[in-house]
């Protein structure tokens, strides 16, 4: 009898232990799910807020009232939407350096501003997009990229989106998206005509107003998320603006 009671007690203890472990595991899973849901909710809220700011900027750029109309002059402006504060900046895109057309010395000048090994990374950019497989003295071609994990190949064509720069030797997300300027994303473009590095203090001589057919960059920051869009001003079309490029990122 006592043997049976002992076995029963051991069985009960095992059941209690298993139930306790199940409760702990379930609690951890619930906390993980709740935390993930809260994180998703914050991200979705920032996303919607930033795009609301982008649409608001497009509207204010074309207001008929000159006092209320925004000028694409690079001035940082503040918006409040649903009680949240946004920073918005609109500026001409053609003043930035075009990485598809710039020469090595111009690229090196911009890369030096963001603290990179200027000559090495400039040559790596040129190697990444040229058609041959012969690396420049400080550059990198297919042999280098095939040795990475995972391996990949240079695009051997002009860059199509700015994110492709992340695959170039010497460039990472911190350089492209960092929170504090200068960040590479702010200095280069694929849609402007400039092939030489802008000089310090250089400004556009024309009046800061929208020009038909010209590209403009709109940057909206919620404090956590940044949305950047390059749009073309086409006043005689239904949408007035055509989006050429758009990206979202969390500054590091």
C-alpha angles and dihedrals in degrees: 000000000000089000090055092048090050092051090048091051092050090049091050091050090052091050092049090049093049092047090050092050090048091052092049092048093046091049091052092048091049091050090049093050093046092047091048091048092050091049091049091049092052092048093048091048092051091047094052092043094051093049090048087055091049092053091046090053092052090052094048092050090063103039114136093223107086091205093057098034117103120232120218091235102127094256113148110238131191126227129183117208122172090347093305124119120231131188115216130186127182121188141155113276098206093072091070125089114266106225091199093058106027123108124236097264092052092049091048091053093055093043091052089057091061093047101255131138089269104200094040096050093041090056090045090055092051092047092048093059104032120096100237129081097223112111122221115242092272098019135093134236137178096303091061095047093045088058093060127092108270096021122223140165133246114261093238091205137075115296112265099191130019092239089072087075087073089073093057118102110262098019123102138166093271091058093046100039108021118149098231120058142281096060121163094236090065095051105048139052143179095214106052127088100226115120099170128064114266114248120240111271092013112149136180111269095210124083111276098251135120115279120201112252094014124123124235133190120225117193120189123185127189092186091259105038127041122200119193125188133178112209134181118224108232105167096179095056128086096250096040089210129055118201112229098174139002135179139169125207143160108237113235 
